GROMACS .gro file of C-alpha atoms in nm:
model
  199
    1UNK     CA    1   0.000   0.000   0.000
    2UNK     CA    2   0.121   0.358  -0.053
    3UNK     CA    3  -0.004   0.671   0.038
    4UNK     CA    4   0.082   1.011   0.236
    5UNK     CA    5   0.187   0.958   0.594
    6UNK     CA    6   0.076   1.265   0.867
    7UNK     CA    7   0.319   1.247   1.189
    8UNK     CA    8   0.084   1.388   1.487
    9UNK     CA    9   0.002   1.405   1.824
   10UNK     CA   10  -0.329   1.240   1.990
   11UNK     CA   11  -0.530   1.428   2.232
   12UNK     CA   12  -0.828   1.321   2.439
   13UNK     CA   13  -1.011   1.574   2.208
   14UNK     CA   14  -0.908   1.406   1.912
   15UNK     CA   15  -1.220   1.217   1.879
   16UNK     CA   16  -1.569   1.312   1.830
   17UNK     CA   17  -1.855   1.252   2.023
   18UNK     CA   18  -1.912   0.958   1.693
   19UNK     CA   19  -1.573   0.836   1.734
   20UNK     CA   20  -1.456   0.967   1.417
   21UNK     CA   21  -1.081   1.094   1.453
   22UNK     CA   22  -1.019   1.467   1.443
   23UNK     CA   23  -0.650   1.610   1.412
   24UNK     CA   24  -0.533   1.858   1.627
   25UNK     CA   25  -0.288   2.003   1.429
   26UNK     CA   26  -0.382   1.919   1.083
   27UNK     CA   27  -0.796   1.996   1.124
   28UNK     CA   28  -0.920   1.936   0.769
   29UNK     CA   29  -0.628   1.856   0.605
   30UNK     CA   30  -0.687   1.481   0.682
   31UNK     CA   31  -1.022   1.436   0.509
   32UNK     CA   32  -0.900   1.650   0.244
   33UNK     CA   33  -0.615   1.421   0.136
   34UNK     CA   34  -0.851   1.114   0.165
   35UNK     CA   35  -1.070   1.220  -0.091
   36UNK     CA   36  -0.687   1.208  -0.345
   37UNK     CA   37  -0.544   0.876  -0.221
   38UNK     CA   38  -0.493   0.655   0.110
   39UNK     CA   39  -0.401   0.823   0.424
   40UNK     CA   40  -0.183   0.688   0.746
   41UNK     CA   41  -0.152   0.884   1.060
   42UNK     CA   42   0.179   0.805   1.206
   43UNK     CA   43   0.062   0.904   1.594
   44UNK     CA   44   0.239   1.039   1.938
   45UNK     CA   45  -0.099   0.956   2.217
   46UNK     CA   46  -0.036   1.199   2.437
   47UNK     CA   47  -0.366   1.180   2.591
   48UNK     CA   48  -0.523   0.930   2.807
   49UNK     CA   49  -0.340   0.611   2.647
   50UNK     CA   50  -0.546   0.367   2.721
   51UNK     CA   51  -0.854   0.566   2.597
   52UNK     CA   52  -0.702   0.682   2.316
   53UNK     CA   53  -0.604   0.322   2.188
   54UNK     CA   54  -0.983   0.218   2.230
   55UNK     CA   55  -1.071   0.503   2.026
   56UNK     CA   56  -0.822   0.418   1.742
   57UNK     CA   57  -0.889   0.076   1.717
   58UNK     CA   58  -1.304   0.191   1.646
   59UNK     CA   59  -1.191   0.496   1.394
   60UNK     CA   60  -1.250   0.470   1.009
   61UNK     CA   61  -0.922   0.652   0.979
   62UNK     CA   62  -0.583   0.438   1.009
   63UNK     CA   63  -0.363   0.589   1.285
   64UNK     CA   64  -0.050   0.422   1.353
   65UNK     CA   65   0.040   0.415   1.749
   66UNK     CA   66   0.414   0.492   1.709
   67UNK     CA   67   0.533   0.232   1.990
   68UNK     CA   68   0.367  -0.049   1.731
   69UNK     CA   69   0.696   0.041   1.530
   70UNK     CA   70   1.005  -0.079   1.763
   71UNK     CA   71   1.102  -0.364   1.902
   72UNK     CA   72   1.276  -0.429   2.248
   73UNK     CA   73   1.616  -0.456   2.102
   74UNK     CA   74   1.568  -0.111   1.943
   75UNK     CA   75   1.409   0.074   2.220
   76UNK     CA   76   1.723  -0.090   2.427
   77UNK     CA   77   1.992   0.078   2.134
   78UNK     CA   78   1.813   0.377   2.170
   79UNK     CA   79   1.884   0.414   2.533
   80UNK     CA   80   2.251   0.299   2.478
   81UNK     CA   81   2.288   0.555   2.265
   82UNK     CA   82   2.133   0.849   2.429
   83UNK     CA   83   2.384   0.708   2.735
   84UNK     CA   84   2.686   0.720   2.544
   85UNK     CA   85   2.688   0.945   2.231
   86UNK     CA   86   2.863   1.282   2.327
   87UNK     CA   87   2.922   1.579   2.112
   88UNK     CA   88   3.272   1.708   2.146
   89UNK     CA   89   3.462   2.010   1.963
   90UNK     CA   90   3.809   1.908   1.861
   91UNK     CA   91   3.896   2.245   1.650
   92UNK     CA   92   3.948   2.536   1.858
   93UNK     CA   93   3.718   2.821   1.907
   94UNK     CA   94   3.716   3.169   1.930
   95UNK     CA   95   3.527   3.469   2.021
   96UNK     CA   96   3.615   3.778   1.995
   97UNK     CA   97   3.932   3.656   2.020
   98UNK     CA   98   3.886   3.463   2.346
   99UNK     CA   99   3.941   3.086   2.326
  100UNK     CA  100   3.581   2.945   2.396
  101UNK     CA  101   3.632   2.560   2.261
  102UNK     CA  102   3.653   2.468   2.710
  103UNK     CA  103   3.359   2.687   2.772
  104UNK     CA  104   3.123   2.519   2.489
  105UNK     CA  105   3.276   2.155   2.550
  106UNK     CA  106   3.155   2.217   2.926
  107UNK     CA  107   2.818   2.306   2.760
  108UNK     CA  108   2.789   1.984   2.555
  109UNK     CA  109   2.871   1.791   2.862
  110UNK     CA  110   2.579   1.910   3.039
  111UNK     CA  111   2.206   1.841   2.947
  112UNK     CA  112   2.232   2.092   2.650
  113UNK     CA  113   2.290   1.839   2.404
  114UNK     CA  114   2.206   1.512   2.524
  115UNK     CA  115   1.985   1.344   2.281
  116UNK     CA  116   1.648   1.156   2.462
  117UNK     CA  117   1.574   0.779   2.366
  118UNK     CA  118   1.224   0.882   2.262
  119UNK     CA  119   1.375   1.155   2.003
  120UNK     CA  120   1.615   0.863   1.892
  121UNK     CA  121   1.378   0.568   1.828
  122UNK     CA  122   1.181   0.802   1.549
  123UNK     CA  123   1.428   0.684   1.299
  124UNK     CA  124   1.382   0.325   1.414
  125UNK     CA  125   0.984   0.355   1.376
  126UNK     CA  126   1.037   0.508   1.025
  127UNK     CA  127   1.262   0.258   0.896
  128UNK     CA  128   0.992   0.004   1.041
  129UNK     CA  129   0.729   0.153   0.871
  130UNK     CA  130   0.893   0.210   0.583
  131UNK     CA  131   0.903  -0.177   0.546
  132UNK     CA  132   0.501  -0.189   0.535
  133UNK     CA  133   0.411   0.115   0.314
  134UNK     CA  134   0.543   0.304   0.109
  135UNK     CA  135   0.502   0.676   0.129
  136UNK     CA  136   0.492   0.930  -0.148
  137UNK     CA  137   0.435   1.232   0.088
  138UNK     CA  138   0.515   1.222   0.480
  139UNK     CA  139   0.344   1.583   0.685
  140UNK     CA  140   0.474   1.678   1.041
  141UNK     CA  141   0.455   1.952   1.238
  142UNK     CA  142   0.856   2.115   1.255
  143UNK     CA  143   1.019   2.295   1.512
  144UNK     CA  144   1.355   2.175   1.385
  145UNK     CA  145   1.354   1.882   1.701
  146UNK     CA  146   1.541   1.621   1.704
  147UNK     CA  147   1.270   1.333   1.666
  148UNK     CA  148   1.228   1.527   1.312
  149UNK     CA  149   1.560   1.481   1.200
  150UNK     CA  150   1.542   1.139   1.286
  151UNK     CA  151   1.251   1.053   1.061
  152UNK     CA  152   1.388   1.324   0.788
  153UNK     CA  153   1.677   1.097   0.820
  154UNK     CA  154   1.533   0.792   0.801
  155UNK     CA  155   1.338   0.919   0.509
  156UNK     CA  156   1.671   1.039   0.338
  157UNK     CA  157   1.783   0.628   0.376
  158UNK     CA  158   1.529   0.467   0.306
  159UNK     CA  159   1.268   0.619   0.082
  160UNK     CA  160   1.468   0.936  -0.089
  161UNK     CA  161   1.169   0.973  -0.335
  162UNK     CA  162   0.957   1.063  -0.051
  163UNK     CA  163   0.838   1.461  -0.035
  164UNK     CA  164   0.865   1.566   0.294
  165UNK     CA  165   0.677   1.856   0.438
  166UNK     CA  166   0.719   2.062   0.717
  167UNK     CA  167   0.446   2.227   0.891
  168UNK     CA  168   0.481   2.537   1.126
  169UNK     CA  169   0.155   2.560   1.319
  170UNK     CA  170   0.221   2.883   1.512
  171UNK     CA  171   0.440   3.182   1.502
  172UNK     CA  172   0.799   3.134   1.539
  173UNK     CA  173   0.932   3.379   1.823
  174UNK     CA  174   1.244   3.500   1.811
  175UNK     CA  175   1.302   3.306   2.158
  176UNK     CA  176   1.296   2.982   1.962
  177UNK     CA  177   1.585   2.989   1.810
  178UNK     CA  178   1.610   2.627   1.709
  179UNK     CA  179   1.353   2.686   1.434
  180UNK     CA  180   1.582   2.850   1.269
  181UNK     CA  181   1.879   2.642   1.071
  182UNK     CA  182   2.163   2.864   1.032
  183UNK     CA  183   2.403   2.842   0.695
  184UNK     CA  184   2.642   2.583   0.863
  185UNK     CA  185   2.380   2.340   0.958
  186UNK     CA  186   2.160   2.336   0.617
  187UNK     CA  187   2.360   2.124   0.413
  188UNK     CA  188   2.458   1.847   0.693
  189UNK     CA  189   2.163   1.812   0.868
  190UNK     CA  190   1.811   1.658   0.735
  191UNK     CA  191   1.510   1.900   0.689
  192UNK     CA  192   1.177   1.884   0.492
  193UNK     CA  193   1.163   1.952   0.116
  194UNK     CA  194   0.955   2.207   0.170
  195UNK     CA  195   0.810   2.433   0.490
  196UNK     CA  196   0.450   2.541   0.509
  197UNK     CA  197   0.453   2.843   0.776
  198UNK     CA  198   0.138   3.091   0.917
  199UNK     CA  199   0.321   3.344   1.078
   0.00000   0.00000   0.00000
């Protein structure tokens, strides 16, 4: 089967009174894109679980619980990694004209750049599910996070013909800096195709 995959979040208010499935971020978007082709909602339940996975299984639409995609060995190499990867700076580093590389290395050490399993095991559930469908369009919401590189990433692997869309769904501040990807980071790191913004 093929189709365009939606990654989003499930609510206790993402059901109807009739059961039908409702998306938070996406509204009308959903029913739009079923009237074109199949549709597969690749879903974070961050309401009541339990509830929520009652309501799924009863829902015309097909939502995908992410934790369906990952296995115990992968959930366990997630963890290892989050424990062990470290970012280090090897070149040295100045600011106006101070060395800075001990300051920023003491930085990296700390909880500023320690990756979370959770954020890790999206590329594992994207390679999994890449293995069932295939996807000709995949829609999330981006804040540049790290669970989005990891299924832009595991995108780039293992289904390069893939669009991928990014979808800001509220003003970026200037306080949230990680939105933005500076000139150094665009050509290393993996981002959507294209960026649908409303503010």
């Amino acid at each position: 089967r093929s189709g365009t995959l939606i990654k989003t979040f499930i609510y206790n208010h993402s059901f109807l009174k009739d059961g039908e499935y409702h998306d938070a971020f996406f509204c009308d978007m959903v029913p739009y894109l079923e009237k074109k082709g199949p549709v597969f909602i690749f879903a974070n339940i961050l309401g009541d679980y339990e509830s929520s996975l009652a309501k799924i299984a009863k829902a015309r639409a097909t939502i995908i619980p992410m934790e369906y995609l990952a296995g115990p060995l992968e959930i366990l190499q997630s963890h290892w990694q989050a424990l062990t990867y470290r970012i280090k700076l090897k070149e040295q580093m100045r600011f106006a004209d101070l060395p800075i590389t001990r300051t920023v290395n003491n930085e990296l050490r700390g909880t500023l750049c320690r990756i979370r399993p959770y954020q890790l095991l999206h590329f594992a559930y994207m390679r999994n599910l890449l293995k069932m469908i295939k996807v000709e369009q995949f829609i999330t919401s981006f804040e540049n996070n790290p669970w989005e590189k990891m299924c832009f990433l595991a995108f780039k692997q293992f289904s390069p013909s893939t669009t991928i869309t990014g979808y800001q769904h509220t003003v970026v501040p200037q306080a949230s800096v990680n939105m933005f990807i500076s000139r150094y980071e665009k050509d290393i790191i993996p981002h959507p195709d294209r960026l649908l913004t409303v503010g």
